[in-house]
C-alpha atoms as a printed R data frame, in Angstrom:
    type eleno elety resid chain resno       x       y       z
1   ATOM     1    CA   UNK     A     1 -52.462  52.248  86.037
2   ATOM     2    CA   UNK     A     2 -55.841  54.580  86.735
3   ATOM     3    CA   UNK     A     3 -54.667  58.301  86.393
4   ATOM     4    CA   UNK     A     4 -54.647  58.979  90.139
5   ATOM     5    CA   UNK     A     5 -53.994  62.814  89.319
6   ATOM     6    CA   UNK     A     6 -57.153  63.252  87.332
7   ATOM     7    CA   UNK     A     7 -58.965  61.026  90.150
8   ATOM     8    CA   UNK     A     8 -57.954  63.239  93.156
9   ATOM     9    CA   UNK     A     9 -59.087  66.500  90.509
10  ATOM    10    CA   UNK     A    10 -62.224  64.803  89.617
11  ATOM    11    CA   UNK     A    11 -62.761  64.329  93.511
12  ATOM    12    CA   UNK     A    12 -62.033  66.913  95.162
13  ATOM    13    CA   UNK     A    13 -63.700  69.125  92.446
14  ATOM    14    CA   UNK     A    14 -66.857  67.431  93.468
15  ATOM    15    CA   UNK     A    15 -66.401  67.178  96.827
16  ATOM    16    CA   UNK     A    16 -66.326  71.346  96.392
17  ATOM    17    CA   UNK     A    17 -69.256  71.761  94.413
18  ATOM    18    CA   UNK     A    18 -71.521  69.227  95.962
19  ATOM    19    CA   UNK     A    19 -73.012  67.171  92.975
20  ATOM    20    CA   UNK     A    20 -71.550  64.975  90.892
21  ATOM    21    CA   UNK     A    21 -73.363  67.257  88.008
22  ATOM    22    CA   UNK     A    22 -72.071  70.361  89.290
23  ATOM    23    CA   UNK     A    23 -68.872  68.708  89.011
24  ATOM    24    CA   UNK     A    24 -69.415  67.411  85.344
25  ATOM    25    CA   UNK     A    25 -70.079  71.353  83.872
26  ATOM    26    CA   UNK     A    26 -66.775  72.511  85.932
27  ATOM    27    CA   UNK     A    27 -64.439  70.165  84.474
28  ATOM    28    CA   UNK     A    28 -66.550  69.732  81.200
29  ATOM    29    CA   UNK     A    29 -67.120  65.551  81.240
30  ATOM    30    CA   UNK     A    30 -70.315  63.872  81.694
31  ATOM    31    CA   UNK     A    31 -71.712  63.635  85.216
32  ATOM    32    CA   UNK     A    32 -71.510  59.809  84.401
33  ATOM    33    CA   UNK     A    33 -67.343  59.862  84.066
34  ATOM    34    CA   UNK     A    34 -67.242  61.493  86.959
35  ATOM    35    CA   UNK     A    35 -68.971  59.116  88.691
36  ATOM    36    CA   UNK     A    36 -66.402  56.453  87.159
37  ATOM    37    CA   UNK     A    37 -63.224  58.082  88.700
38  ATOM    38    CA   UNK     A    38 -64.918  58.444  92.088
39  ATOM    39    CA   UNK     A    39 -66.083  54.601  92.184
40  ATOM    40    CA   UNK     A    40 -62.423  53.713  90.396
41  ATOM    41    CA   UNK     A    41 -60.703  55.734  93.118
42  ATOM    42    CA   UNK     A    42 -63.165  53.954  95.852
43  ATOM    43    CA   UNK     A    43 -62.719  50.956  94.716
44  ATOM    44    CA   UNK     A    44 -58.744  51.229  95.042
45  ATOM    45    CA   UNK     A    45 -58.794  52.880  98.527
46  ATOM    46    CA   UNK     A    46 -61.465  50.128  99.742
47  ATOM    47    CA   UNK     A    47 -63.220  52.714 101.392
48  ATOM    48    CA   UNK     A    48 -66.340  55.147 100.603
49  ATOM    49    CA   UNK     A    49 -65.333  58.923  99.706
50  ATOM    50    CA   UNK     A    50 -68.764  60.244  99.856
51  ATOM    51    CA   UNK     A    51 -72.117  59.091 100.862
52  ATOM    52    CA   UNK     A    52 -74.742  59.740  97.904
53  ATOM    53    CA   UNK     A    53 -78.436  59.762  98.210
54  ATOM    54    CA   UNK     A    54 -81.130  60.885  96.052
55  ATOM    55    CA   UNK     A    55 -81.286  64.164  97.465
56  ATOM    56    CA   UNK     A    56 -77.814  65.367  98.428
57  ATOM    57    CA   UNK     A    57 -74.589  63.867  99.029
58  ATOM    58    CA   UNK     A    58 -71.567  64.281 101.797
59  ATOM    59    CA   UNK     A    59 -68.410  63.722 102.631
60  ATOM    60    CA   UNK     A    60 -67.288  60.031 104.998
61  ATOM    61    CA   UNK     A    61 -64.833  60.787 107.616
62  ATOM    62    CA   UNK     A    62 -62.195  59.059 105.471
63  ATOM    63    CA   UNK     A    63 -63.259  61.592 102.252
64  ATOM    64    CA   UNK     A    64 -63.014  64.546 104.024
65  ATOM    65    CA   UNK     A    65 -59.357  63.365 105.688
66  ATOM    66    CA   UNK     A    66 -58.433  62.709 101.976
67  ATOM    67    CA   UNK     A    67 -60.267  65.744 100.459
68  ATOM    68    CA   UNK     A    68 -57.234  67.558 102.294
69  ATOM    69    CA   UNK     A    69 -54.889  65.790 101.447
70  ATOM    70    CA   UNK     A    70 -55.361  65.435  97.801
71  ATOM    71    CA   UNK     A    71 -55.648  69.835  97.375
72  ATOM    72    CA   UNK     A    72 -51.945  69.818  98.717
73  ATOM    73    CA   UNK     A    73 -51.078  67.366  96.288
74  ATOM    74    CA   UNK     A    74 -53.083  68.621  93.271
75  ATOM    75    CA   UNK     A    75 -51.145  72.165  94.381
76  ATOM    76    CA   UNK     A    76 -47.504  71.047  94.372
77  ATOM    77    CA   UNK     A    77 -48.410  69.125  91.254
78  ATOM    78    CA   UNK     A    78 -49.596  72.770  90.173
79  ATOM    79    CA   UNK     A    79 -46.473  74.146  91.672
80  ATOM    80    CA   UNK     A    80 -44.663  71.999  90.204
81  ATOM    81    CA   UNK     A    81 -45.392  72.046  86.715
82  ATOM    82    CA   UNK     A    82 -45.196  76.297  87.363
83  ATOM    83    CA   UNK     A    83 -41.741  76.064  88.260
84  ATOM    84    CA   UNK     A    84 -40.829  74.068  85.134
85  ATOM    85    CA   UNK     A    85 -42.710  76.368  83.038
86  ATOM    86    CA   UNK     A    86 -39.769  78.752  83.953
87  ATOM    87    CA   UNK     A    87 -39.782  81.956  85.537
88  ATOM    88    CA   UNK     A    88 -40.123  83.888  82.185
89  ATOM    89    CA   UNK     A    89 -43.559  81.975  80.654
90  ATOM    90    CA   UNK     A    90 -45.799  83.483  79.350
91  ATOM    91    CA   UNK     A    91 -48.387  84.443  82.633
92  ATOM    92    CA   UNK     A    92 -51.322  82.296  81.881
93  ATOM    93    CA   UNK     A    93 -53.971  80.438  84.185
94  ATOM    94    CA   UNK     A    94 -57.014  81.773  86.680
95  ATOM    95    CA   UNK     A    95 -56.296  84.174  89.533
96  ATOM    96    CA   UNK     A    96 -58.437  84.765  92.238
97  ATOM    97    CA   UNK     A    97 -58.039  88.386  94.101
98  ATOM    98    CA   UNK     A    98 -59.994  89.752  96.996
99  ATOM    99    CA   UNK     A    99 -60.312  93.753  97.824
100 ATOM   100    CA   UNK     A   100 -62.855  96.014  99.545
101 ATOM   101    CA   UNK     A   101 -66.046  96.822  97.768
102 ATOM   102    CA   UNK     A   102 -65.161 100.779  97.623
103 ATOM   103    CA   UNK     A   103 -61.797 100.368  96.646
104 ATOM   104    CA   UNK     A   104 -62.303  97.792  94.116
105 ATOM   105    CA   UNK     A   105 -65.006  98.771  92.466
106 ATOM   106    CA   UNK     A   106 -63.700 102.364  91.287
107 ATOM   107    CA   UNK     A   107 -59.717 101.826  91.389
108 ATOM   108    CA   UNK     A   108 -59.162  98.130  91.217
109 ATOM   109    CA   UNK     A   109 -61.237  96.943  88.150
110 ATOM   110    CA   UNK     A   110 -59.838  99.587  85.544
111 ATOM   111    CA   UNK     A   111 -56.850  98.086  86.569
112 ATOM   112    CA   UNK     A   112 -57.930  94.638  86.237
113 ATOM   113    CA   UNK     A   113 -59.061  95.077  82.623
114 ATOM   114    CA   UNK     A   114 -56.055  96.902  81.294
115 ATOM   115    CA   UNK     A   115 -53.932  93.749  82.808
116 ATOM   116    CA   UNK     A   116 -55.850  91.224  80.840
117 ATOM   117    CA   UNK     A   117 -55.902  93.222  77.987
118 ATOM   118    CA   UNK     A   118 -51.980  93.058  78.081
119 ATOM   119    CA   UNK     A   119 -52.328  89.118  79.361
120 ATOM   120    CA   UNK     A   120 -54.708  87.125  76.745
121 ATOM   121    CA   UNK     A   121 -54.065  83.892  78.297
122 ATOM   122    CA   UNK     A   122 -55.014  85.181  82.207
123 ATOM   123    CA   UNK     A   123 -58.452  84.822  83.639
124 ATOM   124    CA   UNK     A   124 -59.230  86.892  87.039
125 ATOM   125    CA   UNK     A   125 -61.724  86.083  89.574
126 ATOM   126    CA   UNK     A   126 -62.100  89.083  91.171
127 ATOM   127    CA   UNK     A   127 -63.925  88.723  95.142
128 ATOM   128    CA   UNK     A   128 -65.215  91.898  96.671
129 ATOM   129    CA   UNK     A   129 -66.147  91.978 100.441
130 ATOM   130    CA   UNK     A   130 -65.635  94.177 103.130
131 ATOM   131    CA   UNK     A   131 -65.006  91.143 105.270
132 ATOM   132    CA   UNK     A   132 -61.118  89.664 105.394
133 ATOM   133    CA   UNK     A   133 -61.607  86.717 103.430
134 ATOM   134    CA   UNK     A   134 -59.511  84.310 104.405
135 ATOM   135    CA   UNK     A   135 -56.735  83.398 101.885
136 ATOM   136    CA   UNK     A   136 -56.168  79.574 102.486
137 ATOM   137    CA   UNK     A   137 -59.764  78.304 102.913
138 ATOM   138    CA   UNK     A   138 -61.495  80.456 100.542
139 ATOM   139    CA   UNK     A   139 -58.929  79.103  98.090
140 ATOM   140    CA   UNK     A   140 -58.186  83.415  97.150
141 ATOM   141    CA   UNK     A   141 -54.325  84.359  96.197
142 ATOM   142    CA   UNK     A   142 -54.451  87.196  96.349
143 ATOM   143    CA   UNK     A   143 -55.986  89.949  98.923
144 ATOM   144    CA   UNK     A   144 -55.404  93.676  98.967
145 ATOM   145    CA   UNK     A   145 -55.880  94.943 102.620
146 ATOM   146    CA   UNK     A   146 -56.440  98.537 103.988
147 ATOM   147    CA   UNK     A   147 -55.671  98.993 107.194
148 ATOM   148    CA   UNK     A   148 -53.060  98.617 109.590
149 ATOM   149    CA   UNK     A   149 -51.241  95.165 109.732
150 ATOM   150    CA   UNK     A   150 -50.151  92.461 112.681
151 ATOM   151    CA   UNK     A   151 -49.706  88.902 113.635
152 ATOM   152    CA   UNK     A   152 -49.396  86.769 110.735
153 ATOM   153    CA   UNK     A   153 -47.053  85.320 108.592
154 ATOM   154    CA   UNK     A   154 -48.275  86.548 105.267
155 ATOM   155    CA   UNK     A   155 -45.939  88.054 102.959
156 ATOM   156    CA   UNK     A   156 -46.731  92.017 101.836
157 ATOM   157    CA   UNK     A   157 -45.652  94.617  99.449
158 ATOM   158    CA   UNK     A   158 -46.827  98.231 100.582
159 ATOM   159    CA   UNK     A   159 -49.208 100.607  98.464
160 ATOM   160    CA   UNK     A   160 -49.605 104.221  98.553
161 ATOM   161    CA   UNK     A   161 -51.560 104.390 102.043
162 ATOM   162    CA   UNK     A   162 -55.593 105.917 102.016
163 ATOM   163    CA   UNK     A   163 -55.625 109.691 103.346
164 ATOM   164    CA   UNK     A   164 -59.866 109.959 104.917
165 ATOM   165    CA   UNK     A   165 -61.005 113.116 104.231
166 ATOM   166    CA   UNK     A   166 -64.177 114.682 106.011
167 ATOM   167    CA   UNK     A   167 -67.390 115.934 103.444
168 ATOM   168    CA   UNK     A   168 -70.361 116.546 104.121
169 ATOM   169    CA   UNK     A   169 -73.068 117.873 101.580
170 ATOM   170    CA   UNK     A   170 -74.128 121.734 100.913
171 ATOM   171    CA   UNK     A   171 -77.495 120.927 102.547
172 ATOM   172    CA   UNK     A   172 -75.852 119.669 105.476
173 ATOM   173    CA   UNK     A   173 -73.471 122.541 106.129
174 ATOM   174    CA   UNK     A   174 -76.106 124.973 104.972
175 ATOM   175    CA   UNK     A   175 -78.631 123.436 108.032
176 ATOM   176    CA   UNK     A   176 -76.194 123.144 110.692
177 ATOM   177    CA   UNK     A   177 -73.235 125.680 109.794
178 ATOM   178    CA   UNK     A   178 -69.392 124.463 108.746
179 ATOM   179    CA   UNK     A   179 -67.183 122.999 111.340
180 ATOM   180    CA   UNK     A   180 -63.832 125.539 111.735
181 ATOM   181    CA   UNK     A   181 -61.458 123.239 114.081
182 ATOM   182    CA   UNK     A   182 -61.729 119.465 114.392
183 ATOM   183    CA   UNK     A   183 -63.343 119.865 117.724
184 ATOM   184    CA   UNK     A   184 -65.740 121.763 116.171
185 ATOM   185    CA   UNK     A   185 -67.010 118.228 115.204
186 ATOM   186    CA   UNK     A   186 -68.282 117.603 118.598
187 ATOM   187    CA   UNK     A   187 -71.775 119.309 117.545
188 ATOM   188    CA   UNK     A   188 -72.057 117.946 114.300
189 ATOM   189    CA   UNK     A   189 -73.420 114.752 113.018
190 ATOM   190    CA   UNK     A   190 -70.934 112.195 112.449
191 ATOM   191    CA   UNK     A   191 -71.277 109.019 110.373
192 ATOM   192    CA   UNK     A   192 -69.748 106.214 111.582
193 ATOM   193    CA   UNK     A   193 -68.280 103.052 109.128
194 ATOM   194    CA   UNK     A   194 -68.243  99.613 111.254
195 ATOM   195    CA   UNK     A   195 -66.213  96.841 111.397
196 ATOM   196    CA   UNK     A   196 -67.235  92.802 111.722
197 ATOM   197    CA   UNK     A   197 -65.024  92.287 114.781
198 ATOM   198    CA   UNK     A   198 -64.866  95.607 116.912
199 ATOM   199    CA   UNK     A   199 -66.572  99.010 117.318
200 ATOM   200    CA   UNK     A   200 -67.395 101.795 114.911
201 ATOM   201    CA   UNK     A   201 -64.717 103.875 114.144
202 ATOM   202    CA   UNK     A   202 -65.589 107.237 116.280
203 ATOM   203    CA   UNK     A   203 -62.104 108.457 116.881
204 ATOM   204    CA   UNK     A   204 -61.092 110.647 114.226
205 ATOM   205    CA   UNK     A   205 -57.303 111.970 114.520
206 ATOM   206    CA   UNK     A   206 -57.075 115.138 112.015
207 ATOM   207    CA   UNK     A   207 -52.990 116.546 111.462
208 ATOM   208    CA   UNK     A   208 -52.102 120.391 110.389
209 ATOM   209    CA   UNK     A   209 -48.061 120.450 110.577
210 ATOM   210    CA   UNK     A   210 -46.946 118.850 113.773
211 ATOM   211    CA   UNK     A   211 -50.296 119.661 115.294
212 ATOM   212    CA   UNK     A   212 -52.592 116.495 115.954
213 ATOM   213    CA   UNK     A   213 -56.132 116.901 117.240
214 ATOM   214    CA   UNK     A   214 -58.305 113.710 118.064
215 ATOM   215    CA   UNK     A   215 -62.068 113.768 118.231
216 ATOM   216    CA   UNK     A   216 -64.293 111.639 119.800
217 ATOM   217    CA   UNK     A   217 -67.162 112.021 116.674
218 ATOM   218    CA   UNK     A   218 -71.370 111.245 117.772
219 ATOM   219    CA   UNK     A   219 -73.786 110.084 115.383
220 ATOM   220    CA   UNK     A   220 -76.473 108.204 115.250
221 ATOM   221    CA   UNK     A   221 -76.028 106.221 111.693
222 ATOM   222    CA   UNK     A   222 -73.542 103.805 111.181
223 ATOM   223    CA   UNK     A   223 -72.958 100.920 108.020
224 ATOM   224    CA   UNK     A   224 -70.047  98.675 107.139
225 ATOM   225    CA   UNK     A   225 -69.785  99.955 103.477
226 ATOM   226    CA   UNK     A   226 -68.171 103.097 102.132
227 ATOM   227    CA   UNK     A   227 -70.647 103.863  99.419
228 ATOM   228    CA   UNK     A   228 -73.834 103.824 101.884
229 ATOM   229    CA   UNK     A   229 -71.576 105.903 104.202
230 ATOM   230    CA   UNK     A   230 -71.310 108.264 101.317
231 ATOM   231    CA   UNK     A   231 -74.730 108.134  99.826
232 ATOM   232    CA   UNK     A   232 -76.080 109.232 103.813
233 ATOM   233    CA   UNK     A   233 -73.659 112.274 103.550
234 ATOM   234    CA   UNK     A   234 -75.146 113.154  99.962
235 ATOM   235    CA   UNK     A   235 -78.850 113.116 101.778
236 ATOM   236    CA   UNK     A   236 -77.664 115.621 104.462
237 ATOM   237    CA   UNK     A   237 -77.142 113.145 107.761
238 ATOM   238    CA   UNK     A   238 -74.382 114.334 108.188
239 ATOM   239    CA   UNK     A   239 -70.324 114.436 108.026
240 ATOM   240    CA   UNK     A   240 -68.513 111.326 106.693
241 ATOM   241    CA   UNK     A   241 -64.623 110.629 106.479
242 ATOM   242    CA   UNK     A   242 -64.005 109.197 102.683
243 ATOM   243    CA   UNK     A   243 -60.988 108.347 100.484
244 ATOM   244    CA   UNK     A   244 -61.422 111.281  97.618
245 ATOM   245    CA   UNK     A   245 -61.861 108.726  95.282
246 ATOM   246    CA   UNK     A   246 -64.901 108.107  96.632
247 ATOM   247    CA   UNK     A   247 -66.365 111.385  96.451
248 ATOM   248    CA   UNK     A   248 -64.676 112.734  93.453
249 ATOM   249    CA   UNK     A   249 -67.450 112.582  91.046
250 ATOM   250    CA   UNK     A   250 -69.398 114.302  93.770
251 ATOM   251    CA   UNK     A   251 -67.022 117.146  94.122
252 ATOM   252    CA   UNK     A   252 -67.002 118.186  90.866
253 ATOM   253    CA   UNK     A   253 -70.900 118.095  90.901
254 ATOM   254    CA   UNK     A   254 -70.902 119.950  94.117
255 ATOM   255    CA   UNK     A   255 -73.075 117.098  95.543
256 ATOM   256    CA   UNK     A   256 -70.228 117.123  98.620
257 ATOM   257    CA   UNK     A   257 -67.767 119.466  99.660
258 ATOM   258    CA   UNK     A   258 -64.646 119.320 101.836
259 ATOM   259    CA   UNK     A   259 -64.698 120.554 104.986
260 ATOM   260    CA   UNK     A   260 -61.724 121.412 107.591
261 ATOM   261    CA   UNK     A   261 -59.852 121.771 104.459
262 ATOM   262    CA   UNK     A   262 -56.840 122.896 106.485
263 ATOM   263    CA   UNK     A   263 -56.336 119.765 108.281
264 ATOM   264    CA   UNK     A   264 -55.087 116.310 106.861
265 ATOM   265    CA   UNK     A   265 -57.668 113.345 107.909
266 ATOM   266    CA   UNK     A   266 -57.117 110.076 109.023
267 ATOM   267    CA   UNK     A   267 -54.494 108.092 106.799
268 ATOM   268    CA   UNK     A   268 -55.052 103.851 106.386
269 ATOM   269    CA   UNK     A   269 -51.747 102.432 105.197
270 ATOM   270    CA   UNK     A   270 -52.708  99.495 102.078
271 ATOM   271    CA   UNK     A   271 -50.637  96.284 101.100
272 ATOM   272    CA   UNK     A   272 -50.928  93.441  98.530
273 ATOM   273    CA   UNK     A   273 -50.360  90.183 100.793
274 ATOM   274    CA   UNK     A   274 -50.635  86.331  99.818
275 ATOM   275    CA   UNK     A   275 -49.722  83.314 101.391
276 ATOM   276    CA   UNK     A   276 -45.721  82.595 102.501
277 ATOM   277    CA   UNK     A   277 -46.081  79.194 100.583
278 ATOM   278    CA   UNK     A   278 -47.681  80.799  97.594
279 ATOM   279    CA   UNK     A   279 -45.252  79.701  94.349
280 ATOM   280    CA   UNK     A   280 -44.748  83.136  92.506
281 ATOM   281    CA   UNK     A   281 -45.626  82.004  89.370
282 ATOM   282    CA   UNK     A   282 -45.549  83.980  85.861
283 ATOM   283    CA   UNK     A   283 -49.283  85.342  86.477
284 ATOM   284    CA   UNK     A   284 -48.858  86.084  90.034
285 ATOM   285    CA   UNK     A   285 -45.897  87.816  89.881
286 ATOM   286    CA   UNK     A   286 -46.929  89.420  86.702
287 ATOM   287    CA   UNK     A   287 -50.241  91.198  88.805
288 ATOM   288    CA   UNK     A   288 -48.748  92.128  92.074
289 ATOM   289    CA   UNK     A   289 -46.352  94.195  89.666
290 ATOM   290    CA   UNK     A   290 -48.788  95.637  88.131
291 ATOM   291    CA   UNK     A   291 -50.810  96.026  91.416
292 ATOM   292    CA   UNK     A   292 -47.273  98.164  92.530
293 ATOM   293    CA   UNK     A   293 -47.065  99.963  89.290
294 ATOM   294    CA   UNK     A   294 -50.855 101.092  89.599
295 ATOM   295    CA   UNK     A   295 -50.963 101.444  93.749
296 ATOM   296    CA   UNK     A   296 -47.604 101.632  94.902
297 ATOM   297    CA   UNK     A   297 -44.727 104.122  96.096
298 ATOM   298    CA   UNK     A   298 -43.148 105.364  92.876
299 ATOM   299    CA   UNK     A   299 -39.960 103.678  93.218
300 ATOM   300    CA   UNK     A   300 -38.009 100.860  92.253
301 ATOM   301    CA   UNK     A   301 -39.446  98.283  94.689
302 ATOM   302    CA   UNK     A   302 -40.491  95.390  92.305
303 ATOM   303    CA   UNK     A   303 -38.405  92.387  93.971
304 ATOM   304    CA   UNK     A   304 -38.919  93.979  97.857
305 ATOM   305    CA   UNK     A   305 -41.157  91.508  99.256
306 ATOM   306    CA   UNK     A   306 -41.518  91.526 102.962
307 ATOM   307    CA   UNK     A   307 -42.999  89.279 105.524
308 ATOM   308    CA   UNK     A   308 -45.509  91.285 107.507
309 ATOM   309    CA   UNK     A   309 -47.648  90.670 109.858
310 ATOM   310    CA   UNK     A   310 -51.399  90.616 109.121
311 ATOM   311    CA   UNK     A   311 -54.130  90.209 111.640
312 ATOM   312    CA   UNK     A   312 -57.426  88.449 110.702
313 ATOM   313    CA   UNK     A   313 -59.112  91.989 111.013
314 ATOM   314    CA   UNK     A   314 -57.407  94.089 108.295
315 ATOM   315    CA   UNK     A   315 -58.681  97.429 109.897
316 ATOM   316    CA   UNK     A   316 -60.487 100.244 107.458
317 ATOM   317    CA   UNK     A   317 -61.986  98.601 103.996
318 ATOM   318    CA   UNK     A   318 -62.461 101.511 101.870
């Protein structure tokens, strides 16, 4: 009997990469075997899989049906074989994580590389986009998410939440004068971070005490990505709202400075979700605890996963 297993891998691996080539250098056999368990697994079904030419090749009706089905089964096989591995293996295998380009860029990959260091046998594909990937067709298992959380039935731990914190460069202030109050923001030059699926972000909400104060903030520049945001402030255009990670370097050169220092910005509260059906294997659970040791509330909240709700806009990505 054909190994059906390997068959459905050897399929569905080039049904994702879209050659039969392609295929060959991801699961390291010639392009020729692959072509073997493809006509073998034909052959058994009576039916075509995919429809080859000399130039490019796609997926029948019937092989993209079956494409779908045989990832569910190659992933309980996975699960599977997890779960008899036992709880306390070794963590070994490929993870695939998605974060925001700010935030994983200077917190998220020291992190990443002091894990593996610890993990030999781990290998981390790390996805950075500003965009909510989504977790079950982009094949990710991870995602950490800024921003406030709704409909869905993802599972999430909490992280230490993002406090926004308004700069602005010593040209800037020294051309147009320091704000005093948050309303005081009303003449100044905002700059604006936008989001794929609704409007900039121009309502700022500042806190001193039990005293809130929300501005409506004008500018005339707005981007989708923290670091342009913050690379505009350092050229003068203006105010900006960043997580002080961002900006720290830039603090202590005196490139930016912090202004309304008596009032606490915007906060963005920050989870590590995955899928509900998501098998917490050795590697997985062996990262999001290491995710909460690095990001999370200082307390002993290891095994308090909760089922949140998480809409397909995620909110603030810094």
């Amino acid at each position: 009997m054909p190994d059906r297993l390997t068959e459905m891998a050897v399929f569905v691996k080039a049904a994702e990469t879209g050659s039969f080539a392609a295929a060959s250098s991801k699961l390291g056999m010639s392009a020729q075997v692959v072509g073997k368990h493809i006509s073998s697994l034909e052959e058994r079904l009576g039916a075509k899989l995919i429809t080859r030419t000399t130039r490019r090749q796609s997926l029948t009706e019937l092989g993209a049906v079956f494409y779908e089905r045989c990832k569910a089964i190659l992933a309980e096989a996975q699960a599977a074989e997890d779960l008899a591995s036992g709880l306390t293996a070794r963590p070994r295998g490929r993870i695939r994580v998605t974060a925001p380009v700010n935030f994983g860029t200077l917190n998220l990959m020291g992190l990443v590389c002091r894990y593996m260091a610890k993990q030999p046998e781990v290998q981390i594909e790390v996805q950075l986009d500003d965009r909510v990937v989504d977790l079950v067709s982009e094949h990710v298992e991870l995602a950490i998410r800024i921003g406030p959380l709704s409909d869905s039935t993802f599972i999430a731990k909490p992280l230490v939440g993002h406090s926004l914190i308004p700069f602005a460069s010593p040209k800037y202030l020294d051309a147009h004068g320091s704000p005093e109050q948050p309303s005081d923001l009303l003449s100044h030059t905002c700059l604006g971070y936008t989001y794929v699926s609704r409007p900039p972000m121009k309502e700022w909400v500042f806190s001193k005490g039990s005293q809130i104060e929300t501005v409506q903030v004008n500018g005339r520049l707005q981007t989708n990505n923290c670091e342009a945001l913050r690379e505009a402030a350092l050229h003068g255009c203006g105010i900006v709202l960043l997580p002080e990670y961002s900006a720290r370097n830039h603090i202590d050169s005196g490139g930016l400075v912090r202004v309304l220092p008596e009032w606490d910005g915007p906060s963005r509260p920050m989870h590590i979700l995955f899928a509900p059906d998501r098998l917490m294997t050795p590697k997985l659970r062996s990262f999001v605890d290491a995710v909460v040791d690095e990001f999370g509330p200082k307390r002993n909240s290891k095994d308090v996963y909760s089922r949140s709700r998480c809409s397909s806009d995620a909110g603030f990505t810094m």
